[in-house]
Each structure stands twice: as C-alpha cells, then as structure tokens.
Coordinates of C-alpha atoms and ligand atoms in Angstrom, one line a residue:
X119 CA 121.8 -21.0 -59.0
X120 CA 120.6 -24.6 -59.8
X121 CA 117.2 -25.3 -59.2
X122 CA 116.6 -29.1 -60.1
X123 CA 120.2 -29.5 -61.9
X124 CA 119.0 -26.1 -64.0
X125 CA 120.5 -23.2 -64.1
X126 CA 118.2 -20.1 -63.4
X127 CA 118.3 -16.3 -63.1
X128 CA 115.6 -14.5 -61.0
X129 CA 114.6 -12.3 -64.4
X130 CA 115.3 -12.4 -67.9
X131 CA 113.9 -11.5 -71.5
X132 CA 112.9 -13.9 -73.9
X133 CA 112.0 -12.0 -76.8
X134 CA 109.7 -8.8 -75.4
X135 CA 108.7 -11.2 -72.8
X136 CA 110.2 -10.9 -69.0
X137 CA 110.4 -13.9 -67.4
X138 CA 110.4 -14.0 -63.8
X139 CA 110.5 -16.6 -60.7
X140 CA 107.7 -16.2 -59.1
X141 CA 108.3 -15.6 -55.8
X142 CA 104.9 -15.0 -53.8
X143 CA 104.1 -19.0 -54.6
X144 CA 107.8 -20.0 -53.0
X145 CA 108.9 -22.1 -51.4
X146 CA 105.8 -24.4 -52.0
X147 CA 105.9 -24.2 -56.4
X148 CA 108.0 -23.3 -58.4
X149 CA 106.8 -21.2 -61.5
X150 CA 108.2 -19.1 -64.4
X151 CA 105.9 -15.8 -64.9
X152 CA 105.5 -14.2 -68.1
X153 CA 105.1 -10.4 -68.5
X154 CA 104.1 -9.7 -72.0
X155 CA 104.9 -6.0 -72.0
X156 CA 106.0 -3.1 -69.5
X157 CA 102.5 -2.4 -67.5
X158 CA 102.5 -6.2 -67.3
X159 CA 105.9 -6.3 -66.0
X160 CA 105.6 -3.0 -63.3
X161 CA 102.6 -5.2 -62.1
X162 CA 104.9 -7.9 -61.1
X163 CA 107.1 -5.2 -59.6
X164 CA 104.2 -3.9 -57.6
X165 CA 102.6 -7.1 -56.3
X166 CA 106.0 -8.5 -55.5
X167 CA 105.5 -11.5 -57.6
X168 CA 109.4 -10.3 -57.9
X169 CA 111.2 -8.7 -55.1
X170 CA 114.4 -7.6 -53.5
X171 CA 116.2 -4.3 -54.9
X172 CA 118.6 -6.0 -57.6
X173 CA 116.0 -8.3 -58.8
X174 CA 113.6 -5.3 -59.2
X175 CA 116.3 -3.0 -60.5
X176 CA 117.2 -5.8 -63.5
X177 CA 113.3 -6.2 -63.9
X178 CA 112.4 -2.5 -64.7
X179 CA 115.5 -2.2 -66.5
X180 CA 113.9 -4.9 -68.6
X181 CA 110.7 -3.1 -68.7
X182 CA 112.2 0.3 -70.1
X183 CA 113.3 -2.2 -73.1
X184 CA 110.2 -3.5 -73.2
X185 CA 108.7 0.2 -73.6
X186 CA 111.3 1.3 -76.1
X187 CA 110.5 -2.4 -78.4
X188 CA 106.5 -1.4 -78.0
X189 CA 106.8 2.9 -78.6
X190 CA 106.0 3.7 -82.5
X191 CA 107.4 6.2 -84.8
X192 CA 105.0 9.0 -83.6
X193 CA 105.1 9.6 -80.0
X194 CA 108.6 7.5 -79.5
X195 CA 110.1 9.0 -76.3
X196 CA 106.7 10.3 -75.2
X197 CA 105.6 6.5 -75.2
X198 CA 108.7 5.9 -73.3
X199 CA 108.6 8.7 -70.9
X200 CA 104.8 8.0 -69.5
X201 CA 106.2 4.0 -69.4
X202 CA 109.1 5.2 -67.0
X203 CA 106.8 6.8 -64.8
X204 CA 104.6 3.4 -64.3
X205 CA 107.5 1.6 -64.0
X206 CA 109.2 3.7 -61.1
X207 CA 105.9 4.1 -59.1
X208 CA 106.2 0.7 -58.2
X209 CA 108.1 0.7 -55.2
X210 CA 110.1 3.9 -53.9
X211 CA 112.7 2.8 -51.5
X212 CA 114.8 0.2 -53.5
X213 CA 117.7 2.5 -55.1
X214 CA 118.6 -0.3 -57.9
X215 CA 114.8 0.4 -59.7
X216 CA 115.4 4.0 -60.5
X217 CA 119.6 3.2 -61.1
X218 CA 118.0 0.3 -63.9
X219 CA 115.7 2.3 -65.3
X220 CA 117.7 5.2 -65.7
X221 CA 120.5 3.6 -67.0
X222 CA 118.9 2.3 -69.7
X223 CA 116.7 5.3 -70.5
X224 CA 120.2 7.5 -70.6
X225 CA 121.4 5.1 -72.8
X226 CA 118.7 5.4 -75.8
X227 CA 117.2 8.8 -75.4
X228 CA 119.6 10.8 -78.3
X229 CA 119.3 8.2 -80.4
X230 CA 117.7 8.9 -83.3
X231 CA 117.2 6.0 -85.3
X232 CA 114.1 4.0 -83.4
X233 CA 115.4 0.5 -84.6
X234 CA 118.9 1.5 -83.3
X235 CA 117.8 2.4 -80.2
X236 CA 115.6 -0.8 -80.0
X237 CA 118.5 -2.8 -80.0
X238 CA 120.7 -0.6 -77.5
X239 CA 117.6 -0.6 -75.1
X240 CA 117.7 -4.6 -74.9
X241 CA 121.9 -4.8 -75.1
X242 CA 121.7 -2.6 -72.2
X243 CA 118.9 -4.0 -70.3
X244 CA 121.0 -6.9 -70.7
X245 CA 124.1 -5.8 -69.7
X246 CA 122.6 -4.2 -66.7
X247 CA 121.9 -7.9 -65.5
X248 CA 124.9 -9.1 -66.2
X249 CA 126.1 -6.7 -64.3
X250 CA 124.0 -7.0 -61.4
X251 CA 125.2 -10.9 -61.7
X252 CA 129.0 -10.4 -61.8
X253 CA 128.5 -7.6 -58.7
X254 CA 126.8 -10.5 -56.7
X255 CA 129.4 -12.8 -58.0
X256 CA 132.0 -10.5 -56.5
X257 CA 130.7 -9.4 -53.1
X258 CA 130.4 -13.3 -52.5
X259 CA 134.5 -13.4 -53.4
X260 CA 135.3 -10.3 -50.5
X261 CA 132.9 -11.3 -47.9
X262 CA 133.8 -15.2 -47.8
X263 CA 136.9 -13.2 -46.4
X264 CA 135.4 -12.2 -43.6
X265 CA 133.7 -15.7 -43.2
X266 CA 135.8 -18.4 -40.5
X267 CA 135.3 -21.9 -40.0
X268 CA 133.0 -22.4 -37.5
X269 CA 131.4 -19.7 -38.1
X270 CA 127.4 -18.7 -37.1
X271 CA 126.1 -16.2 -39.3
X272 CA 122.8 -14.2 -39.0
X273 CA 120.7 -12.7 -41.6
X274 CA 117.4 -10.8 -42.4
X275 CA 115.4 -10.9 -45.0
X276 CA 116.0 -12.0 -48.3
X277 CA 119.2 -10.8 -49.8
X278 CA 119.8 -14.0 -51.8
X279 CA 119.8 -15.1 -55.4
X280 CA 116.0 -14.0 -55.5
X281 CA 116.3 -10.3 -54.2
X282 CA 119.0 -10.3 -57.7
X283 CA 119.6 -11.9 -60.8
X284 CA 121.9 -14.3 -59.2
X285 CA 124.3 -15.0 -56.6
X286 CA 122.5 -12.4 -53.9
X287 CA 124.3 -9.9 -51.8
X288 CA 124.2 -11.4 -48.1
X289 CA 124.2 -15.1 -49.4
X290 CA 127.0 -15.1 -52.0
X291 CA 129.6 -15.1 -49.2
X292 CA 127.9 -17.7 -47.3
X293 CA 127.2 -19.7 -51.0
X294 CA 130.9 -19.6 -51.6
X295 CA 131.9 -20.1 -48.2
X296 CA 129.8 -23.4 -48.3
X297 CA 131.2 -24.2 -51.4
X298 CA 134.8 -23.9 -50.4
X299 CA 134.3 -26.4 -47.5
X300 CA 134.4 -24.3 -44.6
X301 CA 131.7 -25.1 -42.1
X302 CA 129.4 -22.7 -41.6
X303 CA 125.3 -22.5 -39.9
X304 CA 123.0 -19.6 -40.8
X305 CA 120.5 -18.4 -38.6
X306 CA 117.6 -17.2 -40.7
X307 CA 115.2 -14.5 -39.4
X308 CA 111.8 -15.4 -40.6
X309 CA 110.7 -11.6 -41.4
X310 CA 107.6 -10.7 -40.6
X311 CA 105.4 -9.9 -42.0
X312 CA 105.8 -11.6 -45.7
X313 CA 108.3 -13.9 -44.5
X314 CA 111.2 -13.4 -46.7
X315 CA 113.9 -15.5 -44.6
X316 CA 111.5 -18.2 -43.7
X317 CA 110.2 -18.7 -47.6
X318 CA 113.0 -17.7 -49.5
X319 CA 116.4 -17.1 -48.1
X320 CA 115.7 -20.8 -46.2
X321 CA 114.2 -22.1 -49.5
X322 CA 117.9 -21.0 -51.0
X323 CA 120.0 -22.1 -48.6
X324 CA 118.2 -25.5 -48.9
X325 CA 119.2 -25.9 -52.4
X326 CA 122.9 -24.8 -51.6
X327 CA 122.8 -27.3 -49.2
X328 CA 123.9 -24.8 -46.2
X329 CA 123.2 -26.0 -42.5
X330 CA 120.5 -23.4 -41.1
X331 CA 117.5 -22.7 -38.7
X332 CA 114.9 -20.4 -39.2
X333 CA 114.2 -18.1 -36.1
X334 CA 111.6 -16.3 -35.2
X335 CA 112.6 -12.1 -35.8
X336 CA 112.5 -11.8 -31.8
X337 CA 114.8 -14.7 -30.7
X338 CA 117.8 -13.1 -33.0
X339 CA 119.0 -10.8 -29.6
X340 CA 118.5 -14.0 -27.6
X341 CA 121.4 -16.0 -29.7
X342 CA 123.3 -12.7 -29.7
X343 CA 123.5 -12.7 -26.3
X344 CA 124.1 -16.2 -25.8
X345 CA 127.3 -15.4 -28.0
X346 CA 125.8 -18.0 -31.3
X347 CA 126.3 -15.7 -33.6
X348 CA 129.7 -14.8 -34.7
X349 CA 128.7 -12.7 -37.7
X350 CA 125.7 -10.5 -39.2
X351 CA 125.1 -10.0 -43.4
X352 CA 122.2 -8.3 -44.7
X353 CA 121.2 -6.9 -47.6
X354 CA 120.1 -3.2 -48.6
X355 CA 117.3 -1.7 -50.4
X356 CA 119.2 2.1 -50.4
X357 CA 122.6 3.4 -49.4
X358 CA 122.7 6.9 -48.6
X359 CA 125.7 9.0 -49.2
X360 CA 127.0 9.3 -45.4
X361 CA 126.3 5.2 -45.0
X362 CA 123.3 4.6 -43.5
X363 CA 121.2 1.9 -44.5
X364 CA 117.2 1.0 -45.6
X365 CA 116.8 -2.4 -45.7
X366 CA 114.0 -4.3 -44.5
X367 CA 111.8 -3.8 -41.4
X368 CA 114.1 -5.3 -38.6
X369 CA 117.4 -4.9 -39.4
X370 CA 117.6 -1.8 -37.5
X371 CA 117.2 -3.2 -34.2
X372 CA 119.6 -6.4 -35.1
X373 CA 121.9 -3.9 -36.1
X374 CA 121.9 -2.0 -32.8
X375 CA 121.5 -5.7 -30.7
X376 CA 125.2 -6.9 -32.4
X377 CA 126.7 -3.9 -31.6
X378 CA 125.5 -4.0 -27.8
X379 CA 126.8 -7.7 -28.1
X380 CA 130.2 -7.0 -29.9
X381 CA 129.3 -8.1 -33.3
X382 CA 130.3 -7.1 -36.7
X383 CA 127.6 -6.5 -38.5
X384 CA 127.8 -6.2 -42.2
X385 CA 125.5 -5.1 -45.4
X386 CA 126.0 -6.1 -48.6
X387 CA 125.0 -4.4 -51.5
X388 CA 126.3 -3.5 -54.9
X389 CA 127.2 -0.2 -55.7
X390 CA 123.8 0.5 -58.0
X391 CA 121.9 0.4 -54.1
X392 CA 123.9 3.9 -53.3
X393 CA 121.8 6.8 -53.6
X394 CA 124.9 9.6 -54.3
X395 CA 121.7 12.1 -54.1
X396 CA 120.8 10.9 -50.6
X397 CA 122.6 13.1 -47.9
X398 CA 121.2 10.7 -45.3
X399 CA 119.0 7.9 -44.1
X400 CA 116.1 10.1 -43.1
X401 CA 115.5 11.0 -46.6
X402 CA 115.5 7.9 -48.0
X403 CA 111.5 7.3 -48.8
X404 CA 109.6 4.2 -46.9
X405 CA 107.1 1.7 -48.4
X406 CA 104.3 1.7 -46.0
X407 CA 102.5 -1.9 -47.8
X408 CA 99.0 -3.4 -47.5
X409 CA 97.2 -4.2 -44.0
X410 CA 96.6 -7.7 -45.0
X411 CA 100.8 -8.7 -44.9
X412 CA 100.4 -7.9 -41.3
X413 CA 96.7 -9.1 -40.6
X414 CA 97.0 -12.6 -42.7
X415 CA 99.1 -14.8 -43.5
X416 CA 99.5 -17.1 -46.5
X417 CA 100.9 -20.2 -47.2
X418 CA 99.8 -23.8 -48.0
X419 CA 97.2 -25.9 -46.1
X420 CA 98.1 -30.2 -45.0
X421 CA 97.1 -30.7 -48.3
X422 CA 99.4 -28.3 -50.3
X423 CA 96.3 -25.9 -51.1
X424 CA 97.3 -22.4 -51.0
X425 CA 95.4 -20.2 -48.6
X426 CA 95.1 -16.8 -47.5
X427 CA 94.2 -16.9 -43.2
X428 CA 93.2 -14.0 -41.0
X429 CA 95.1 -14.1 -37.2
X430 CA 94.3 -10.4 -36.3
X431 CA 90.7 -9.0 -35.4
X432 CA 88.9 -7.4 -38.4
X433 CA 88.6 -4.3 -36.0
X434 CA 92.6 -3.4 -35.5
X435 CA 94.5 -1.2 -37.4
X436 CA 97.3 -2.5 -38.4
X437 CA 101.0 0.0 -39.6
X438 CA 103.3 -2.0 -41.7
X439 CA 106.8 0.0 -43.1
X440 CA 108.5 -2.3 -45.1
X441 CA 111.9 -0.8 -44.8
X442 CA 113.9 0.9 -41.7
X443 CA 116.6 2.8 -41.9
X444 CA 120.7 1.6 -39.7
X445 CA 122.4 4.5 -39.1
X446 CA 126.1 4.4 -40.6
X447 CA 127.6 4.3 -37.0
X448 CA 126.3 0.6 -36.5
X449 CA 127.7 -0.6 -40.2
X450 CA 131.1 -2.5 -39.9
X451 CA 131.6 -2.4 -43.4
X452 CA 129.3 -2.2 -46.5
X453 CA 130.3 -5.3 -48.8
X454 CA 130.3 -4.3 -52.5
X455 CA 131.3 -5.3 -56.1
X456 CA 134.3 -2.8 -55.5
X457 CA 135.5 -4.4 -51.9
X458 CA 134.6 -4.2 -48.5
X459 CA 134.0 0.0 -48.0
X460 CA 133.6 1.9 -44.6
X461 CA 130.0 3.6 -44.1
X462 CA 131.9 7.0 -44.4
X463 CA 131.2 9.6 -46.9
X464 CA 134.8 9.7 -48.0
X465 CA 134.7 6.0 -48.6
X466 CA 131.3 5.9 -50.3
X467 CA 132.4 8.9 -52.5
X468 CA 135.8 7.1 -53.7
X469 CA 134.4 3.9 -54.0
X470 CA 131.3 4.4 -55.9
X471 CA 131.2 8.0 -57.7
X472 CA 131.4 7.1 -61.0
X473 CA 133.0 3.7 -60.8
X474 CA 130.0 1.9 -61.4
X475 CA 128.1 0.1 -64.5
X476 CA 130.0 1.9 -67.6
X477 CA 132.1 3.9 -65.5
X478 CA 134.4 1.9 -64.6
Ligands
MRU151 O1 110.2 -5.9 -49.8 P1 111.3 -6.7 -50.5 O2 111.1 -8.1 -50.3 O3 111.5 -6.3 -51.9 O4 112.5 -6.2 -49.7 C1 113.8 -6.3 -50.2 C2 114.5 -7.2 -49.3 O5 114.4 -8.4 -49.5 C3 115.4 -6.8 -48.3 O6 115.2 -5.6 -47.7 C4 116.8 -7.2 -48.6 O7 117.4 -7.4 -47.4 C5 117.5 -6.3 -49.4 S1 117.1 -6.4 -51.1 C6 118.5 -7.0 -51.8

C-alpha cells in the first residue's frame, strides 16, 4: 500500500532492526518503530504498537531471526529457545504468531554451522512475509469474486494492510474491487474498545480512496435489517479444524445478525490462521486485555495533542475479551490464499494440510 506515493509494508528487517508502522499513534501520525532486538520486538507485539494476526505472525517470525543473529557460539539454541518463549507469550489467540515463529525455528534448529543458520533464519523470516504478502494478494483475487457492483459491504475490525504485511485479508477484495471500478461502499464497525475499524481499517480505506462510513458496533443489525448491506468480510485471528472462527470481540453476534437477515457472511484468512491442532472453537485460547481499553479512551485533543481520557467510574469493574469465537455453521465460506473453502472439516483438511508455506 502507498502511503504518501510510498510504498510500505506493516513490518520489515533492516539489518537486525524490525521496522514497524506504528499503529497505536494511527490514524493521527504516521511513524516507523524501530525494534533493535527480539525482547524489543515481542514488546511491540505485546503493547500492540503492531497488531492483527499476519502482521504479528511476520513480526515474531522476524524476531526468531533476530534471536538466532544475537545467540553466540555457547548457548546457541538455548539462546534461541528461552527467546521463543518471550516471543510467543505475547498474545495467545492469533494462530499466524506461533505458525511464524515456528516456521522459522523448524527451519534452523539442525543446522549446525551458526553463520549458516544466521542466514537461513533471516531468508526465511523473509520469505515468511512474502508469503504472508502474496496470500493477501491472493484472497483479494477470489473474494473480488464474490464482490457485485453496487455492492454494501460490512466489516469488523481491522483485517486490512495493517493486521498483515500487505494487502489484508477482509480489505484486499474490497482494494481490488475498488481498483477494478466496480462501485462499492464499506460500512466500517468502529470496534470497541481500541477502535480498530474507526482508526485503522477507515484510515486504509481513506488512502484507497474507497467510499465508507464508520458505524457505531451496535447500528450494524440496524443496516442489516434495513437490507444495506449486501455482503459481510472479516478477518480471523484462529481457524479451528471443524471451521469455526476467533476473530475479534463482535463478530460473533454480526455473524449470527446476517444469517437472521439472509446474508453471506464471509472470513478471510490465509491458511497460516488454521490451527490443524484445534478440534474446535472452544479451545481456541482468548486474550482477556487491560481495563483501561474499555475504561478510557485515547485519541487526539482540538489541538492534535494526544491524550489518554477516563469515561467510566474509577469504581467499575470492567471484562474486556478481545476475541470471540463464530461457530462454523454461520461461515459462508472462509476466503484463503488457496480459494474460497467451506467451514467443514473435510474442506479445511484438503485445503490446508500441508499445502501451505513450503508445502506447497
Ligand atoms: O487485537 P488485534 O487488533 O490484534 O486483533 C486482530 C484483529 O484485528 C482482528 O481480530 C482481525 O479481524 C483479524 S486479524 C487479521
């Protein structure tokens, strides 16, 4: 994606740096983060300076790489080992963190020559982005498909460029939709309580130039019902093995509202979201996050000053689960790299089972 004529990616290395976006100060500045090594860069995993499962799958990938270019001679794959265990005790629910990380761990730990499998650690760290790139690329290419003229399409959340290392998952089809001329409108759930669709998928679609409103979470059944939305895409954070879904707090109950209205309701997600080991969706582990997401809210003041407000009394409590889990039977299709897949178990074992990354 182009962000002032320049092309970006979410993540990237530059040297044993990873660069980021960082995208808790969006949509108000734009700013490159540097993480200097891997406790710097599962920090930025943890406090969500990046976010969104392929983005965080790329960035720990990158962090493994980062481990294996700081572990010496001595304690080599012990260094390693303890930095794998930071990194994936960032966030649990996003499947594309441990399917990064382990991907590029798998792909150095025989190797015995250290400056060998310094190299491999950042060709493969690499190629796991590009790979997480071309996916995006792709899922955009088989769910325009499903995209008509005219149509409305709702979404949840942040499934865009910045939940990946390009393209997104939900937005790619709208992108290339938009870019093919049809005419489309989005209808952007703000999603409470950090806000992803108002900050970021809205901050996206204004750079793609794609007509859109941002709603509030709770008027998404109201256009349902007054038959405005012809189509639903979100994202996923983790695909278990019989099809249901974890994605962001919300989508479970827009799921079940388009199927009381008649409306296909789709996720896209690239193949490294399935969890194979995952029999179902209540087994798939929930982030329950900070107090303050809920209790505050933070943004810019009339005069572009960043600040941090309180709107609930200091006495509540406050629950906040980041993630909710769709069961499969409200899942039109699941849009992937591979095509457009049923949320069945015979599907989801044909299509994914070792088709994906390097077994292809
Ligand atoms: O908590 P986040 O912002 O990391 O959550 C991830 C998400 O943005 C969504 O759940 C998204 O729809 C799927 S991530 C591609």
């Amino acid at each position: 994606m182009k962000i002032n004529s320049k092309q970006y990616r979410t993540v990237w290395l530059e040297g044993s740096d990873v660069k980021l976006i960082n995208q808790i100060l969006l949509p108000h500045k734009f700013e490159i983060f540097t993480c200097k090594n891997h406790k710097e860069t599962a920090d930025a995993i943890k406090t969500m300076i990046v976010r969104g499962a392929g983005a965080i799958g790329a960035t720990a990938a990158y962090g493994v790489a980062q481990a294996v270019l700081e572990a010496n001679n001595k304690d080599f794959l012990e260094y390693i080992k303890n930095a794998i265990i930071t990194l994936k005790n960032t966030r649990p629910t996003a499947q594309n963190l441990f399917t990064g990380i382990d991907f590029v761990f798998n792909s150095i730990k025989n190797i015995k020559n250290i400056e060998e499998a310094k190299k491999i650690a950042v060709e493969k760290a690499n190629e796991f982005a590009d790979y997480d790139a071309e996916s995006c690329r792709k899922i955009g290419e088989f769910g325009n498909n499903l995209i008509k003229n005219n149509f409305n399409v709702l979404t949840h959340c942040n499934a865009g460029w910045l939940a990946f290392v390009d393209w997104g998952s939900a937005t790619s089809p709208l992108f290339l939709a938009n870019r093919n001329g049809k005419k489309i409108f989005v209808y952007v759930d703000e999603t409470r309580p950090r806000n992803q669709g108002s900050k970021l998928t809205a901050w996206e679609l204004v750079n793609e130039n794609v007509p859109h409103a941002i709603i509030a979470d709770n008027a998404a059944g109201f256009y349902m019902k007054q038959g405005k939305i012809d189509l639903l895409i979100t994202g996923a954070d983790r695909i278990a093995a019989n099809g249901d879904v974890a994605n962001k707090i919300g989508t479970y109950e827009k799921a079940v509202l388009a199927k009381e209205n008649n409306i296909p309701f789709y996720v896209a997600a690239p193949t490294t979201t399935f969890d194979l080991n995952c029999e179902s969706g209540d087994k798939i582990p929930i982030e329950e996050r900070n107090a303050e997401e809920v209790s505050h809210m933070f943004g810019v003041d009339e005069k572009g000053n960043f600040a941090k407000i309180r709107i609930a009394p200091k006495e509540s409590q406050v629950k906040n689960p980041a993630f909710d889990v769709t069961s499969a039977k409200y899942v039109t299709g699941i849009i992937t790299e591979k095509g457009v897949i049923k949320p069945t178990r015979g599907d989801i074992g044909r299509f994914v089972r070792d088709k994906r990354l390097n077994k292809q």
